[in-house]
Short mmCIF file of C-alpha atoms and ligand atoms in Angstrom, two decimals:
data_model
loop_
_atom_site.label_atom_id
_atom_site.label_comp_id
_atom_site.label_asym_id
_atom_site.label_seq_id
_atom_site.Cartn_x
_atom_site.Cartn_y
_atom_site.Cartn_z
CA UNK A 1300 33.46 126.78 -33.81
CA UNK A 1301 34.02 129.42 -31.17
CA UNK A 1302 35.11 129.82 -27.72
CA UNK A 1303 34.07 132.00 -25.30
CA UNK A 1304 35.49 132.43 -21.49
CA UNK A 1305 33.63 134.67 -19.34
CA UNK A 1306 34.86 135.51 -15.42
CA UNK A 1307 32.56 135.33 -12.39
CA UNK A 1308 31.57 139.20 -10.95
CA UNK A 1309 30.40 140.19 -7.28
CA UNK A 1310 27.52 142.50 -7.34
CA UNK A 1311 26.59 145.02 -4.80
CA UNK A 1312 29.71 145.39 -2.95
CA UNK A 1313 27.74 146.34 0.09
CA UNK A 1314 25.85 149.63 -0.28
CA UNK A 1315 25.87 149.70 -4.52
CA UNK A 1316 22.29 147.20 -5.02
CA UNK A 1317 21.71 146.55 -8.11
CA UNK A 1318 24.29 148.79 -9.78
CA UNK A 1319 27.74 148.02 -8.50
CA UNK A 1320 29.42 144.63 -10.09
CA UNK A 1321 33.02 143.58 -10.05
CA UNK A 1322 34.35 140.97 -12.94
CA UNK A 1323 36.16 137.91 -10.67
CA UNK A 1324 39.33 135.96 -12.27
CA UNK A 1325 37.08 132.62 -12.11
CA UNK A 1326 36.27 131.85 -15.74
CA UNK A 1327 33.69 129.60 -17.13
CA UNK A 1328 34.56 128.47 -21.04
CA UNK A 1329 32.32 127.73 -23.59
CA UNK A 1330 32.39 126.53 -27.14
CA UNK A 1331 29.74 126.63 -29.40
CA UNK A 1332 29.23 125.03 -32.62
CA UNK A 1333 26.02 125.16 -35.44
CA UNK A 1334 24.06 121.91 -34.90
CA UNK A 1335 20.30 120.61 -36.16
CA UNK A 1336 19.93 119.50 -32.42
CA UNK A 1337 20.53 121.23 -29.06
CA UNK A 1338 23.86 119.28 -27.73
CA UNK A 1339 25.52 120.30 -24.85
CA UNK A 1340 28.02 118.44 -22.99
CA UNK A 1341 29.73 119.24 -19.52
CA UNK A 1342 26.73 120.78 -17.70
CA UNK A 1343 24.90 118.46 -15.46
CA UNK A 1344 22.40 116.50 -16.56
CA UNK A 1345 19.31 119.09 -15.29
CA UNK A 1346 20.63 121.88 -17.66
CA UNK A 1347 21.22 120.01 -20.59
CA UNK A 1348 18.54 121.35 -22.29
CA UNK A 1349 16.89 124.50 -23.80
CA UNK A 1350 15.93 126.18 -20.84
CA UNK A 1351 19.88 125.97 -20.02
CA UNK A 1352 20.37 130.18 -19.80
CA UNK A 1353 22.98 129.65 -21.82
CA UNK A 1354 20.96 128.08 -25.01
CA UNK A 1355 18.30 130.39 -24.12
CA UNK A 1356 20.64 133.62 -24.65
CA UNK A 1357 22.11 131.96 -27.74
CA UNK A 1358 18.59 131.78 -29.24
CA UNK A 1359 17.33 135.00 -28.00
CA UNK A 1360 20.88 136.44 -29.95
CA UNK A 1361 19.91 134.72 -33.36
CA UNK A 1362 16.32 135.88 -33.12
CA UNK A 1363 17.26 139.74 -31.93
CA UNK A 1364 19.73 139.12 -35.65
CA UNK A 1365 16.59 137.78 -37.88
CA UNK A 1366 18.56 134.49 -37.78
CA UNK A 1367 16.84 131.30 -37.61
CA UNK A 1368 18.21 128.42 -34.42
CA UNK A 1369 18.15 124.97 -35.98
CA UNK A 1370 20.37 123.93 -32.73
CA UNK A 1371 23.70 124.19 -31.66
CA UNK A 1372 26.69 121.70 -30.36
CA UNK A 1373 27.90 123.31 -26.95
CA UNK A 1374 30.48 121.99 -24.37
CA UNK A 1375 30.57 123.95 -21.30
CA UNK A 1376 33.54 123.99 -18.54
CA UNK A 1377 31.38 125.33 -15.75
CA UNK A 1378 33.80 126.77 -12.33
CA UNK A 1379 31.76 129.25 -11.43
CA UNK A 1380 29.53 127.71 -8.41
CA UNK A 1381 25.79 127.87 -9.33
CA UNK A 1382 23.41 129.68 -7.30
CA UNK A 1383 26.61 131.07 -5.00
CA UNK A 1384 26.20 135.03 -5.48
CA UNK A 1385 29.15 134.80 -7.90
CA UNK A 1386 27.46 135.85 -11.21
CA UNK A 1387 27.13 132.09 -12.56
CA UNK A 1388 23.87 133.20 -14.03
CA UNK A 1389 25.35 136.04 -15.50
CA UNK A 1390 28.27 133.98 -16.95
CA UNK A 1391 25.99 131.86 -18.95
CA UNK A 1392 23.70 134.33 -20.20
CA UNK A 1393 26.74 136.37 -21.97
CA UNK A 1394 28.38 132.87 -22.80
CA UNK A 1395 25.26 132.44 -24.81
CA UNK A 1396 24.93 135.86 -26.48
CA UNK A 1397 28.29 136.34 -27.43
CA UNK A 1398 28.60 132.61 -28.70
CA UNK A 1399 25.92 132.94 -30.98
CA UNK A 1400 27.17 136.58 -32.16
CA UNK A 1401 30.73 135.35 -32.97
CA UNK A 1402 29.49 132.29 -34.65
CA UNK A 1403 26.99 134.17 -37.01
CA UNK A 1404 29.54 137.27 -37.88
CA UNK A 1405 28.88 139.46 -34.92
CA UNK A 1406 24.83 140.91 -36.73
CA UNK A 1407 24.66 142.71 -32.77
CA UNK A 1408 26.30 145.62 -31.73
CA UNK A 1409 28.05 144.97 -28.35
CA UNK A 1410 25.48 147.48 -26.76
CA UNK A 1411 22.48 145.55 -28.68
CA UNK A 1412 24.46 142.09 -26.87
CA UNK A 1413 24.62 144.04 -23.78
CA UNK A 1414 20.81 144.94 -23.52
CA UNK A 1415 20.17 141.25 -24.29
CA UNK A 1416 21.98 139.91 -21.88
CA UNK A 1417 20.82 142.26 -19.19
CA UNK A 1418 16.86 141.91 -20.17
CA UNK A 1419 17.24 138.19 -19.64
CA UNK A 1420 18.81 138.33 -16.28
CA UNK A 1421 16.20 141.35 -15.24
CA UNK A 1422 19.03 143.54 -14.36
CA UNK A 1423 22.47 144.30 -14.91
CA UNK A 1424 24.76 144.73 -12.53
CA UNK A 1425 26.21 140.96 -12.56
CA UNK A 1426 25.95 140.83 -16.42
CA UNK A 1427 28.00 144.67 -16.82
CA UNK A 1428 31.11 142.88 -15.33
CA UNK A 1429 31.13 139.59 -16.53
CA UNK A 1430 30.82 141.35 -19.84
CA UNK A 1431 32.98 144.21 -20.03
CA UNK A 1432 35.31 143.06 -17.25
CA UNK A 1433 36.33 145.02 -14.38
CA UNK A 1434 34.37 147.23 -11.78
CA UNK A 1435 31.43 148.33 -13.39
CA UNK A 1436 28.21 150.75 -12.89
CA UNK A 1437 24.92 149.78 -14.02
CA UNK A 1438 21.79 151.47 -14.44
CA UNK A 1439 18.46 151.62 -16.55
CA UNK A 1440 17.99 154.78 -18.76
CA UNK A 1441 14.96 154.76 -20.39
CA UNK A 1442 14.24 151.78 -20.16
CA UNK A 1443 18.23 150.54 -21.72
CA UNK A 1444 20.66 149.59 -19.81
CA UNK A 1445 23.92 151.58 -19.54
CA UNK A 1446 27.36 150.67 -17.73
CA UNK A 1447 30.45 152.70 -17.20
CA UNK A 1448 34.16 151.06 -16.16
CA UNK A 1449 35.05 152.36 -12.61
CA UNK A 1450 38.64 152.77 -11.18
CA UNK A 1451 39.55 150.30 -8.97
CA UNK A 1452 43.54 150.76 -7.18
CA UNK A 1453 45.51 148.07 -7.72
CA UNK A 1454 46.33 147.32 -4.37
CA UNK A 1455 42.76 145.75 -3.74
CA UNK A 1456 42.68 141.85 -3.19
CA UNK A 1457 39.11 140.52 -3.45
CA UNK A 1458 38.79 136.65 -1.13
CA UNK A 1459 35.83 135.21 -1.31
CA UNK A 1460 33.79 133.30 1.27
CA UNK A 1461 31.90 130.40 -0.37
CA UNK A 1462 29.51 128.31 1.42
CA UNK A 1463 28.51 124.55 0.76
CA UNK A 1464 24.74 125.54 0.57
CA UNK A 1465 23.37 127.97 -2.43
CA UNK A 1466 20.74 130.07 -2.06
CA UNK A 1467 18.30 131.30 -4.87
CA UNK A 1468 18.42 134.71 -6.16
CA UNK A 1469 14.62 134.69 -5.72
CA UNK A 1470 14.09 134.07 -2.61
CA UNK A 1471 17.22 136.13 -1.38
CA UNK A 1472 15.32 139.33 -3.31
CA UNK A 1473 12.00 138.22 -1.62
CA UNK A 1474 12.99 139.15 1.85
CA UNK A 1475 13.61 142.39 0.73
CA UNK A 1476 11.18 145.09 1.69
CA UNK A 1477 9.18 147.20 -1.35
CA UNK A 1478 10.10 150.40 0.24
CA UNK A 1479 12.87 151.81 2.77
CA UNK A 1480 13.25 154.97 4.27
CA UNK A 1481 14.42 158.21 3.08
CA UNK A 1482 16.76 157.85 5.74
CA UNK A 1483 17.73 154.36 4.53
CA UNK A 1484 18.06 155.52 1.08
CA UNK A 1485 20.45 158.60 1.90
CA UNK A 1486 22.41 156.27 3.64
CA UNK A 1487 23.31 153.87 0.71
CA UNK A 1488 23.26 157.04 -1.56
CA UNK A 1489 26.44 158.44 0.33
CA UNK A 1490 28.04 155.28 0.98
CA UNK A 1491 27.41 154.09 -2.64
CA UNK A 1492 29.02 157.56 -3.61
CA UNK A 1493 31.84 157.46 -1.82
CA UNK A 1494 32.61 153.85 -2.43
CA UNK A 1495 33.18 154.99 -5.60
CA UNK A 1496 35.90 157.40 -4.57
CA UNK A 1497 37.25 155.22 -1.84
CA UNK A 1498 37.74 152.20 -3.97
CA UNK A 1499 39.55 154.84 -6.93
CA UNK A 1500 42.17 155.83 -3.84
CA UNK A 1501 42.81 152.35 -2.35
CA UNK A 1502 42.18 154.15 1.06
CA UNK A 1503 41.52 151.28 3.96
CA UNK A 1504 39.81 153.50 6.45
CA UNK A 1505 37.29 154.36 3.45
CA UNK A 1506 36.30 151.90 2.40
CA UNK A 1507 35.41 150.08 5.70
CA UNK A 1508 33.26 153.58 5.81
CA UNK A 1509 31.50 153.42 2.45
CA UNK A 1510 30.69 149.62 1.91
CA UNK A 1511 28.01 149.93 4.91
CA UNK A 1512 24.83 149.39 3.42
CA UNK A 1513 21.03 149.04 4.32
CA UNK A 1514 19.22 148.40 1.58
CA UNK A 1515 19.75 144.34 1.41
CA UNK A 1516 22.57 142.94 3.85
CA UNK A 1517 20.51 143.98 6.68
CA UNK A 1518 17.49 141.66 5.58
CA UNK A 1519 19.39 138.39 3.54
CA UNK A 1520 21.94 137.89 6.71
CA UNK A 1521 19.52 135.64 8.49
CA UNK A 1522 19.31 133.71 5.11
CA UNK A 1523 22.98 132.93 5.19
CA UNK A 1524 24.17 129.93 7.56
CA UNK A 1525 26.62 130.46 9.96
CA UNK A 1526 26.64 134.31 8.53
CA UNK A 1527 27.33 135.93 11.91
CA UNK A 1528 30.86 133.38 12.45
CA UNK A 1529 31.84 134.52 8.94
CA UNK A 1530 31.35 138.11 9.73
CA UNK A 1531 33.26 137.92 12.58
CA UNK A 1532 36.24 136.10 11.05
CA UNK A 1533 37.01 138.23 8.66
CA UNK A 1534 36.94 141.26 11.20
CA UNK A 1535 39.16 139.46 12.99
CA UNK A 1536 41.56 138.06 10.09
CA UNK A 1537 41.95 141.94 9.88
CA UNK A 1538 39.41 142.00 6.68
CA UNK A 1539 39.20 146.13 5.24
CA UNK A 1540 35.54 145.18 4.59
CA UNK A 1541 32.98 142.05 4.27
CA UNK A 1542 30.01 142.35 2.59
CA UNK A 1543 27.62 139.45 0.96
CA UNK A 1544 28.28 138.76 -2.52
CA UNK A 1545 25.62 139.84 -4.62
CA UNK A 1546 22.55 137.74 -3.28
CA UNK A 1547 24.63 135.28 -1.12
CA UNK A 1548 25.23 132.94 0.10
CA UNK A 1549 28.75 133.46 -0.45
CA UNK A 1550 29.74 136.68 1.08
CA UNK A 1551 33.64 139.00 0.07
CA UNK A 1552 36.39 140.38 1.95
CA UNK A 1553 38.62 143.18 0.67
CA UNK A 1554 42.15 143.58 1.79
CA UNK A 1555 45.51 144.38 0.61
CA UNK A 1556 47.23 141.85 2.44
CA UNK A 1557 48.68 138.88 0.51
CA UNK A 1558 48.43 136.51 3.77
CA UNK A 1559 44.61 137.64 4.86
CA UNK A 1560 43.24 134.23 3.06
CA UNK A 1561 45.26 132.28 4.89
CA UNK A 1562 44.48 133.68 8.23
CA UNK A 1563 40.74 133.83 7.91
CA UNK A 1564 40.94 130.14 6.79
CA UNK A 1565 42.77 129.49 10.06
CA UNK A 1566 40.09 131.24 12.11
CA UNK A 1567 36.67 129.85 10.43
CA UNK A 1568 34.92 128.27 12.50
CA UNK A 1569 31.44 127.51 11.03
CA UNK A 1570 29.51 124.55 13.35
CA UNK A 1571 26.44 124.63 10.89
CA UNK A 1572 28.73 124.83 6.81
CA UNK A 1573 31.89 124.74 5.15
CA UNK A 1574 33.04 127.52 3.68
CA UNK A 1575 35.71 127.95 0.92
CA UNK A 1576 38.53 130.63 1.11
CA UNK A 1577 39.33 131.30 -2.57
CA UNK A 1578 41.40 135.11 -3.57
CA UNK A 1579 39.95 136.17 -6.36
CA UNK A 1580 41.94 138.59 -8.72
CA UNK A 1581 39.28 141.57 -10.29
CA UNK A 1582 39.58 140.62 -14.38
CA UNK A 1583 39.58 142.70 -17.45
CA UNK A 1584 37.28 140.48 -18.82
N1 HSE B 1066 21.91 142.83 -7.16
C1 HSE B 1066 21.36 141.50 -7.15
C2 HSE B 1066 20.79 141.23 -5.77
C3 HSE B 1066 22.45 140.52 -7.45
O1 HSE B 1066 21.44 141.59 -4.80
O2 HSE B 1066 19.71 140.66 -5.69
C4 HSE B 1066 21.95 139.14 -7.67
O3 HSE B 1066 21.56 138.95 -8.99
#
């Protein structure tokens, strides 16, 4: 039997689409065990079964090994939120590849695991963090999938906003236009870059600078309930920066103040959704 724990990630972090991810200190924890018969327990009732992303990257692992699946036993504790913008996809996908690697004396490199994992989710930027932990860059070379670790000062508290609603990373990537302008795509090429730097340094007036974007926010806001009361919370709870998380619906603050949760709690006010305050520590892995 194994276990496997793998944390929640934000993705995007404003102007970095599809390549910046952060790993989130909310874990989801698997075991996995050899079966004749898919078994899963602790999932509800809709994804107990083989199209669960989690069986289907534990299969996909065996079969990228020349191993044969007769089944498996699997109990999942799920805490991620599903369809929330906090990686829960990405969670289960690596769940499943690294369960199935561990169990069967690890046949796939962790860069042969990595490519898995990312060509089942289509790309990688949620699946970089919530596999190698911490902030992460993401990016196809050729056609593979490569990630670096990026420095992230220690200062930085992540809080996430999480609404009662979820919204599919499908349709939240449908709104999105097929091309921008070059003026567009300078923008988020600068911002992205100097996010990079400005995250590194801890420096507040930064980052509020560099985690503009308009490549997705711009589009996916009117997708988001109450979005505009949210926004304006956390600029008035004193937030460094609020961007959505990943697809949405649930959208991130960063500060470096220890009592910022608590104050934006106090001054949600969201007529149309509830919304969960929940600091988030970034995790190794
Ligand atoms: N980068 C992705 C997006 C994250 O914003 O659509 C969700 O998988």
């Amino acid at each position: 039997m194994v276990t496997i724990r793998v944390p929640a990630s934000t993705a995007n972090l404003g102007p970095g689409f599809d390549s910046f991810g952060c790993a989130l200190a909310l874990y989801n924890e698997y075991t996995f065990e050899p079966s004749d018969r898919i078994e899963i327990t602790g999932c509800p009732p809709a994804f107990c079964n083989d199209q669960n992303l989690t069986v289907v990257a534990f299969k996909k692992t065996l079969n990228a090994a020349g191993l044969p699946f007769t089944g498996l036993k699997m109990t999942a504790v799920t805490r991620i939120p599903v369809s929330s913008g906090l990686g829960s996809s990405a969670a289960m996908i690596v769940a499943g590849a690294r369960g199935a690697n561990q169990l069967y004396g690890n046949p796939l490199t962790e860069q042969q695991l990595f490519a898995l994992c990312a060509s089942i989710e289509g790309h990688s930027d949620n699946i970089a963090p919530a596999f190698f932990g911490g902030l992460t860059l993401s990016l196809s070379e050729g056609g593979r999938p490569m990630a670096i670790r990026l420095p992230l000062h220690p200062d930085l508290r992540f809080v996430a906003l999480i609404p009662d609603f979820p919204l599919s990373t499908q349709k939240a990537r449908s709104v999105l236009p097929e091309a921008v302008s070059r003026e567009d795509a300078v923008f988020n090429l600068a911002h992205a870059s100097l996010l990079i730097a400005a995250l590194e340094q801890g420096d507040a007036a930064l980052i509020r600078i560099a985690m503009q974007d308009r490549l997705h926010q711009p589009y996916r806001r009117a997708l988001i309930t109450d979005f505009d009361a949210v926004e304006k919370a956390a600029a008035e709870a004193g937030a460094i920066a609020f961007c959505i998380s990943g697809a949405g619906p649930s959208c991130l603050c960063l500060t470096k103040d220890p009592a910022f949760a608590k104050r934006l709690e106090s001054l949600l006010s969201t007529p149309g959704s509830h919304w969960q305050v929940l600091e988030l520590k970034p995790a190794e892995s």
